[in-house]
Amino acid sequence: MSGILEGKKILVTGVLMESSIAFHTAKLAQEQGAELILTAFPRPSLTERIAKKLPAPVKVLELDVTNTEHLAGLADQVREELGSLDGVVHSIGFAPQDALGGNFLNTPWESVATAMHVSAYSLKALTMACLPLMQEGGSVVGLTFDAQYAWPQYDWMGPAKAALEATSRYLARDLGKQNIRCNMISAGPLKSMAAKSIPGFEVLADSWNARSPLHWDVTDMEPAGRGVVALLSDWFPMTTGEIIHVDGGLHAIGA
């Protein structure tokens, strides 16, 4: 029996550690038949080591999503390896330390600008860099943390994620004519590399399972990865501009 990504060619960003949602997405995508290429920054060598734990070998490209030269050369590098693309996974986010941890009112614009550029605008920049390879259509999937609410300690990553979610909707609007779908997975708190950089993350994570209808395991990345793979597949052919919550259902609970 073939997998739901059989024959698909997918670019995955953000494979930093085995605890990355992107790693589990890449693993599941290969298991479901996809051919992958990974991008990494600032340490491609780290991603290359982690990638050896995937079911099949995969090429790793250096890509700083804020570097216009990197973006301009991406399509040619990917074309050389895969020929074309059917899907792109955006698993990128960063905010300087002074934009997190309760410093919201005092964060300078320079730090906010960095958070917005890396975490939100990069979805548009990455998608446009890959667009020449998606002549037959495809699926772009990003990862967010529910931007409807103000979370403890999350500070300027919250507005950055809100901008990311809005960017996905506008990409969905403008790329639909080319049969390209753009959606987001909104995962609950997970003990990933990104989470470790958020002061007070443990408090948020520890309280999640007490409120979520389904049992929430902060160490289990696979449900989020499965969500990404599902959206990359042809099983959601008419779904775009959507945010799918993989959070144990907490988003639906008021108190």
mmCIF file of C-alpha atoms in Angstrom:
data_model
loop_
_atom_site.group_PDB
_atom_site.id
_atom_site.type_symbol
_atom_site.label_atom_id
_atom_site.label_comp_id
_atom_site.label_asym_id
_atom_site.label_seq_id
_atom_site.Cartn_x
_atom_site.Cartn_y
_atom_site.Cartn_z
ATOM 1 C CA MET A 1 0.000 0.000 0.000
ATOM 2 C CA SER A 2 1.464 3.359 -1.032
ATOM 3 C CA GLY A 3 1.662 6.295 1.346
ATOM 4 C CA ILE A 4 -0.357 9.497 1.105
ATOM 5 C CA LEU A 5 2.720 11.440 -0.091
ATOM 6 C CA GLU A 6 3.858 8.858 -2.631
ATOM 7 C CA GLY A 7 5.754 10.631 -5.424
ATOM 8 C CA LYS A 8 5.609 14.034 -3.712
ATOM 9 C CA LYS A 9 8.690 16.239 -3.459
ATOM 10 C CA ILE A 10 8.750 18.312 -0.291
ATOM 11 C CA LEU A 11 11.041 21.020 1.116
ATOM 12 C CA VAL A 12 11.162 21.053 4.927
ATOM 13 C CA THR A 13 12.677 23.848 7.015
ATOM 14 C CA GLY A 14 13.433 23.842 10.733
ATOM 15 C CA VAL A 15 14.886 20.374 11.402
ATOM 16 C CA LEU A 16 17.119 21.357 14.325
ATOM 17 C CA MET A 17 16.765 18.484 16.801
ATOM 18 C CA GLU A 18 14.931 15.171 17.073
ATOM 19 C CA SER A 19 12.509 17.074 19.288
ATOM 20 C CA SER A 20 11.631 19.449 16.413
ATOM 21 C CA ILE A 21 8.140 19.167 14.936
ATOM 22 C CA ALA A 22 9.910 19.517 11.584
ATOM 23 C CA PHE A 23 11.974 16.368 12.244
ATOM 24 C CA HIS A 24 8.864 14.318 12.932
ATOM 25 C CA THR A 25 7.192 15.850 9.874
ATOM 26 C CA ALA A 26 10.184 14.864 7.730
ATOM 27 C CA LYS A 27 10.231 11.334 9.165
ATOM 28 C CA LEU A 28 6.511 10.806 8.588
ATOM 29 C CA ALA A 29 6.711 12.348 5.117
ATOM 30 C CA GLN A 30 9.425 9.896 4.084
ATOM 31 C CA GLU A 31 7.462 7.012 5.562
ATOM 32 C CA GLN A 32 4.484 8.156 3.482
ATOM 33 C CA GLY A 33 6.514 8.102 0.271
ATOM 34 C CA ALA A 34 7.808 11.659 -0.101
ATOM 35 C CA GLU A 35 11.201 12.669 -1.421
ATOM 36 C CA LEU A 36 12.651 15.444 0.732
ATOM 37 C CA ILE A 37 15.130 18.260 0.805
ATOM 38 C CA LEU A 38 15.908 20.103 4.060
ATOM 39 C CA THR A 39 17.051 23.656 4.685
ATOM 40 C CA ALA A 40 18.880 24.833 7.774
ATOM 41 C CA PHE A 41 20.286 27.941 9.447
ATOM 42 C CA PRO A 42 22.550 28.927 11.135
ATOM 43 C CA ARG A 43 24.188 25.478 11.498
ATOM 44 C CA PRO A 44 23.507 23.163 8.531
ATOM 45 C CA SER A 45 26.036 20.690 9.963
ATOM 46 C CA LEU A 46 23.767 20.170 12.989
ATOM 47 C CA THR A 47 20.792 19.464 10.734
ATOM 48 C CA GLU A 48 22.926 17.080 8.659
ATOM 49 C CA ARG A 49 23.684 15.063 11.816
ATOM 50 C CA ILE A 50 20.035 14.945 12.855
ATOM 51 C CA ALA A 51 18.970 14.074 9.300
ATOM 52 C CA LYS A 52 20.980 10.844 9.506
ATOM 53 C CA LYS A 53 18.270 9.601 11.884
ATOM 54 C CA LEU A 54 15.623 9.876 9.161
ATOM 55 C CA PRO A 55 14.511 6.727 7.313
ATOM 56 C CA ALA A 56 16.290 7.771 4.086
ATOM 57 C CA PRO A 57 19.250 10.039 3.222
ATOM 58 C CA VAL A 58 18.385 13.660 2.472
ATOM 59 C CA LYS A 59 20.250 16.698 1.173
ATOM 60 C CA VAL A 60 20.548 19.734 3.484
ATOM 61 C CA LEU A 61 20.837 23.246 2.050
ATOM 62 C CA GLU A 62 21.880 26.355 3.977
ATOM 63 C CA LEU A 63 19.047 28.902 3.924
ATOM 64 C CA ASP A 64 18.781 32.123 5.899
ATOM 65 C CA VAL A 65 15.235 33.266 5.111
ATOM 66 C CA THR A 66 16.235 36.895 5.701
ATOM 67 C CA ASN A 67 19.059 36.677 3.121
ATOM 68 C CA THR A 68 17.876 37.722 -0.349
ATOM 69 C CA GLU A 69 20.822 35.991 -2.048
ATOM 70 C CA HIS A 70 20.014 32.692 -0.301
ATOM 71 C CA LEU A 71 16.377 32.997 -1.368
ATOM 72 C CA ALA A 72 17.263 33.933 -4.949
ATOM 73 C CA GLY A 73 19.430 30.845 -5.327
ATOM 74 C CA LEU A 74 17.104 28.377 -3.612
ATOM 75 C CA ALA A 75 15.040 27.297 -6.625
ATOM 76 C CA ASP A 76 18.122 26.371 -8.672
ATOM 77 C CA GLN A 77 19.602 24.356 -5.793
ATOM 78 C CA VAL A 78 16.369 22.469 -5.201
ATOM 79 C CA ARG A 79 15.822 21.914 -8.934
ATOM 80 C CA GLU A 80 19.240 20.306 -9.148
ATOM 81 C CA GLU A 81 18.266 17.799 -6.430
ATOM 82 C CA LEU A 82 14.560 17.181 -6.955
ATOM 83 C CA GLY A 83 13.557 18.832 -10.234
ATOM 84 C CA SER A 84 10.357 20.310 -8.812
ATOM 85 C CA LEU A 85 8.360 20.699 -5.589
ATOM 86 C CA ASP A 86 4.882 19.657 -4.468
ATOM 87 C CA GLY A 87 5.070 21.028 -0.946
ATOM 88 C CA VAL A 88 6.845 23.399 1.430
ATOM 89 C CA VAL A 89 6.944 23.199 5.236
ATOM 90 C CA HIS A 90 7.614 26.469 7.069
ATOM 91 C CA SER A 91 8.837 25.671 10.582
ATOM 92 C CA ILE A 92 10.784 28.848 11.316
ATOM 93 C CA GLY A 93 10.485 31.287 14.191
ATOM 94 C CA PHE A 94 12.798 33.515 16.155
ATOM 95 C CA ALA A 95 12.590 36.491 18.494
ATOM 96 C CA PRO A 96 15.482 38.140 20.361
ATOM 97 C CA GLN A 97 15.491 37.513 24.107
ATOM 98 C CA ASP A 98 14.373 41.072 24.870
ATOM 99 C CA ALA A 99 11.174 40.390 22.896
ATOM 100 C CA LEU A 100 10.172 37.540 25.236
ATOM 101 C CA GLY A 101 9.676 36.829 28.909
ATOM 102 C CA GLY A 102 7.536 39.718 30.140
ATOM 103 C CA ASN A 103 9.338 42.574 28.405
ATOM 104 C CA PHE A 104 6.522 43.335 25.935
ATOM 105 C CA LEU A 105 6.132 47.020 26.814
ATOM 106 C CA ASN A 106 9.850 47.742 26.621
ATOM 107 C CA THR A 107 10.939 45.762 23.561
ATOM 108 C CA PRO A 108 12.618 48.034 20.986
ATOM 109 C CA TRP A 109 11.428 48.092 17.386
ATOM 110 C CA GLU A 110 14.671 46.527 16.146
ATOM 111 C CA SER A 111 13.907 43.340 18.086
ATOM 112 C CA VAL A 112 10.251 43.368 17.047
ATOM 113 C CA ALA A 113 11.304 43.813 13.416
ATOM 114 C CA THR A 114 13.604 40.790 13.664
ATOM 115 C CA ALA A 115 10.797 38.656 15.130
ATOM 116 C CA MET A 116 8.385 39.730 12.381
ATOM 117 C CA HIS A 117 10.896 39.238 9.566
ATOM 118 C CA VAL A 118 12.090 35.780 10.611
ATOM 119 C CA SER A 119 8.793 34.441 11.958
ATOM 120 C CA ALA A 120 6.148 35.922 9.628
ATOM 121 C CA TYR A 121 7.433 37.627 6.478
ATOM 122 C CA SER A 122 9.650 34.607 5.851
ATOM 123 C CA LEU A 123 6.560 32.537 4.975
ATOM 124 C CA LYS A 124 5.930 34.799 1.988
ATOM 125 C CA ALA A 125 9.634 35.008 1.119
ATOM 126 C CA LEU A 126 10.115 31.221 1.260
ATOM 127 C CA THR A 127 6.947 30.507 -0.701
ATOM 128 C CA MET A 128 7.884 32.939 -3.453
ATOM 129 C CA ALA A 129 11.408 31.484 -3.624
ATOM 130 C CA CYS A 130 9.894 28.024 -4.158
ATOM 131 C CA LEU A 131 7.100 29.139 -6.491
ATOM 132 C CA PRO A 132 9.003 28.503 -9.761
ATOM 133 C CA LEU A 133 9.240 24.823 -8.737
ATOM 134 C CA MET A 134 5.495 24.437 -8.075
ATOM 135 C CA GLN A 135 4.175 24.707 -11.625
ATOM 136 C CA GLU A 136 1.713 21.859 -11.053
ATOM 137 C CA GLY A 137 0.342 23.362 -7.844
ATOM 138 C CA GLY A 138 1.079 22.171 -4.335
ATOM 139 C CA SER A 139 0.740 22.759 -0.623
ATOM 140 C CA VAL A 140 2.449 25.191 1.751
ATOM 141 C CA VAL A 141 2.103 24.373 5.457
ATOM 142 C CA GLY A 142 3.301 26.550 8.331
ATOM 143 C CA LEU A 143 3.433 26.020 12.094
ATOM 144 C CA THR A 144 1.877 28.462 14.521
ATOM 145 C CA PHE A 145 0.944 28.795 18.183
ATOM 146 C CA ASP A 146 -2.641 30.027 18.521
ATOM 147 C CA ALA A 147 -2.443 33.809 18.013
ATOM 148 C CA GLN A 148 -6.003 34.490 19.190
ATOM 149 C CA TYR A 149 -4.754 34.931 22.751
ATOM 150 C CA ALA A 150 -2.094 36.753 24.749
ATOM 151 C CA TRP A 151 0.016 33.990 26.316
ATOM 152 C CA PRO A 152 2.220 34.348 29.410
ATOM 153 C CA GLN A 153 5.849 35.216 28.552
ATOM 154 C CA TYR A 154 5.280 34.807 24.792
ATOM 155 C CA ASP A 155 5.222 38.561 24.207
ATOM 156 C CA TRP A 156 6.238 39.664 20.676
ATOM 157 C CA MET A 157 6.166 36.125 19.304
ATOM 158 C CA GLY A 158 2.395 36.410 19.740
ATOM 159 C CA PRO A 159 1.978 39.311 17.281
ATOM 160 C CA ALA A 160 4.559 37.633 15.030
ATOM 161 C CA LYS A 161 2.441 34.459 14.940
ATOM 162 C CA ALA A 162 -0.678 36.560 14.283
ATOM 163 C CA ALA A 163 1.148 38.097 11.323
ATOM 164 C CA LEU A 164 2.219 34.609 10.195
ATOM 165 C CA GLU A 165 -1.369 33.369 10.257
ATOM 166 C CA ALA A 166 -2.585 36.414 8.316
ATOM 167 C CA THR A 167 0.243 35.983 5.797
ATOM 168 C CA SER A 168 -0.910 32.419 5.175
ATOM 169 C CA ARG A 169 -4.438 33.609 4.448
ATOM 170 C CA TYR A 170 -3.219 36.215 1.952
ATOM 171 C CA LEU A 171 -0.967 33.666 0.261
ATOM 172 C CA ALA A 172 -3.985 31.366 0.032
ATOM 173 C CA ARG A 173 -5.912 34.191 -1.631
ATOM 174 C CA ASP A 174 -3.216 35.044 -4.169
ATOM 175 C CA LEU A 175 -1.897 31.558 -5.003
ATOM 176 C CA GLY A 176 -5.183 29.684 -5.287
ATOM 177 C CA LYS A 177 -5.345 30.370 -9.022
ATOM 178 C CA GLN A 178 -2.100 28.415 -9.348
ATOM 179 C CA ASN A 179 -3.623 25.522 -7.386
ATOM 180 C CA ILE A 180 -1.357 26.168 -4.402
ATOM 181 C CA ARG A 181 -2.929 25.692 -0.980
ATOM 182 C CA CYS A 182 -1.606 27.518 2.110
ATOM 183 C CA ASN A 183 -2.569 26.315 5.575
ATOM 184 C CA MET A 184 -1.305 26.320 9.157
ATOM 185 C CA ILE A 185 -1.032 23.758 11.929
ATOM 186 C CA SER A 186 -1.577 25.327 15.350
ATOM 187 C CA ALA A 187 0.128 22.947 17.764
ATOM 188 C CA GLY A 188 -0.168 22.998 21.527
ATOM 189 C CA PRO A 189 2.966 23.593 23.638
ATOM 190 C CA LEU A 190 5.713 21.083 22.911
ATOM 191 C CA LYS A 191 9.155 20.719 24.453
ATOM 192 C CA SER A 192 10.988 21.572 21.256
ATOM 193 C CA MET A 193 14.132 23.615 20.689
ATOM 194 C CA ALA A 194 11.987 26.715 20.143
ATOM 195 C CA ALA A 195 10.142 26.220 23.432
ATOM 196 C CA LYS A 196 13.376 26.168 25.411
ATOM 197 C CA SER A 197 14.041 29.785 24.416
ATOM 198 C CA ILE A 198 10.747 31.002 25.944
ATOM 199 C CA PRO A 199 11.062 32.000 29.618
ATOM 200 C CA GLY A 200 8.302 30.454 31.724
ATOM 201 C CA PHE A 201 7.350 27.889 29.072
ATOM 202 C CA GLU A 202 7.101 25.125 31.685
ATOM 203 C CA VAL A 203 4.230 26.907 33.452
ATOM 204 C CA LEU A 204 2.217 27.091 30.247
ATOM 205 C CA ALA A 205 3.006 23.514 29.249
ATOM 206 C CA ASP A 206 2.214 22.071 32.673
ATOM 207 C CA SER A 207 -1.217 23.706 32.771
ATOM 208 C CA TRP A 208 -2.223 22.650 29.239
ATOM 209 C CA ASN A 209 -3.195 19.054 29.938
ATOM 210 C CA ALA A 210 -5.358 20.121 32.875
ATOM 211 C CA ARG A 211 -7.600 22.096 30.488
ATOM 212 C CA SER A 212 -7.428 20.222 27.175
ATOM 213 C CA PRO A 213 -10.267 17.734 26.484
ATOM 214 C CA LEU A 214 -7.799 15.198 25.051
ATOM 215 C CA HIS A 215 -4.695 14.152 26.958
ATOM 216 C CA TRP A 216 -1.840 16.464 25.910
ATOM 217 C CA ASP A 217 1.729 15.172 25.981
ATOM 218 C CA VAL A 218 4.283 17.983 25.642
ATOM 219 C CA THR A 219 6.939 15.480 24.533
ATOM 220 C CA ASP A 220 4.940 13.926 21.655
ATOM 221 C CA MET A 221 5.646 15.756 18.385
ATOM 222 C CA GLU A 222 4.037 13.156 16.148
ATOM 223 C CA PRO A 223 0.420 14.458 16.199
ATOM 224 C CA ALA A 224 1.575 17.858 14.914
ATOM 225 C CA GLY A 225 3.753 16.146 12.316
ATOM 226 C CA ARG A 226 0.811 14.038 11.189
ATOM 227 C CA GLY A 227 -1.252 17.208 10.768
ATOM 228 C CA VAL A 228 1.409 18.761 8.548
ATOM 229 C CA VAL A 229 1.708 15.598 6.433
ATOM 230 C CA ALA A 230 -2.069 15.411 6.019
ATOM 231 C CA LEU A 231 -2.184 18.986 4.720
ATOM 232 C CA LEU A 232 0.709 18.277 2.348
ATOM 233 C CA SER A 233 -1.224 15.350 0.888
ATOM 234 C CA ASP A 234 -4.060 15.315 -1.644
ATOM 235 C CA TRP A 235 -6.568 14.474 1.092
ATOM 236 C CA PHE A 236 -7.364 18.187 1.618
ATOM 237 C CA PRO A 237 -7.730 19.291 -2.035
ATOM 238 C CA MET A 238 -10.173 22.135 -1.316
ATOM 239 C CA THR A 239 -8.766 23.367 2.006
ATOM 240 C CA THR A 240 -6.745 26.581 1.979
ATOM 241 C CA GLY A 241 -6.371 29.599 4.247
ATOM 242 C CA GLU A 242 -7.168 27.295 7.176
ATOM 243 C CA ILE A 243 -5.674 26.847 10.654
ATOM 244 C CA ILE A 244 -5.950 23.270 11.925
ATOM 245 C CA HIS A 245 -5.558 22.983 15.694
ATOM 246 C CA VAL A 246 -3.507 20.051 16.956
ATOM 247 C CA ASP A 247 -3.677 21.054 20.612
ATOM 248 C CA GLY A 248 -5.785 18.458 22.389
ATOM 249 C CA GLY A 249 -8.816 20.682 21.837
ATOM 250 C CA LEU A 250 -7.871 23.405 24.291
ATOM 251 C CA HIS A 251 -8.636 26.153 21.728
ATOM 252 C CA ALA A 252 -12.334 25.222 22.014
ATOM 253 C CA ILE A 253 -12.509 25.474 25.828
ATOM 254 C CA GLY A 254 -13.407 28.763 27.503
ATOM 255 C CA ALA A 255 -12.557 28.002 31.104
#
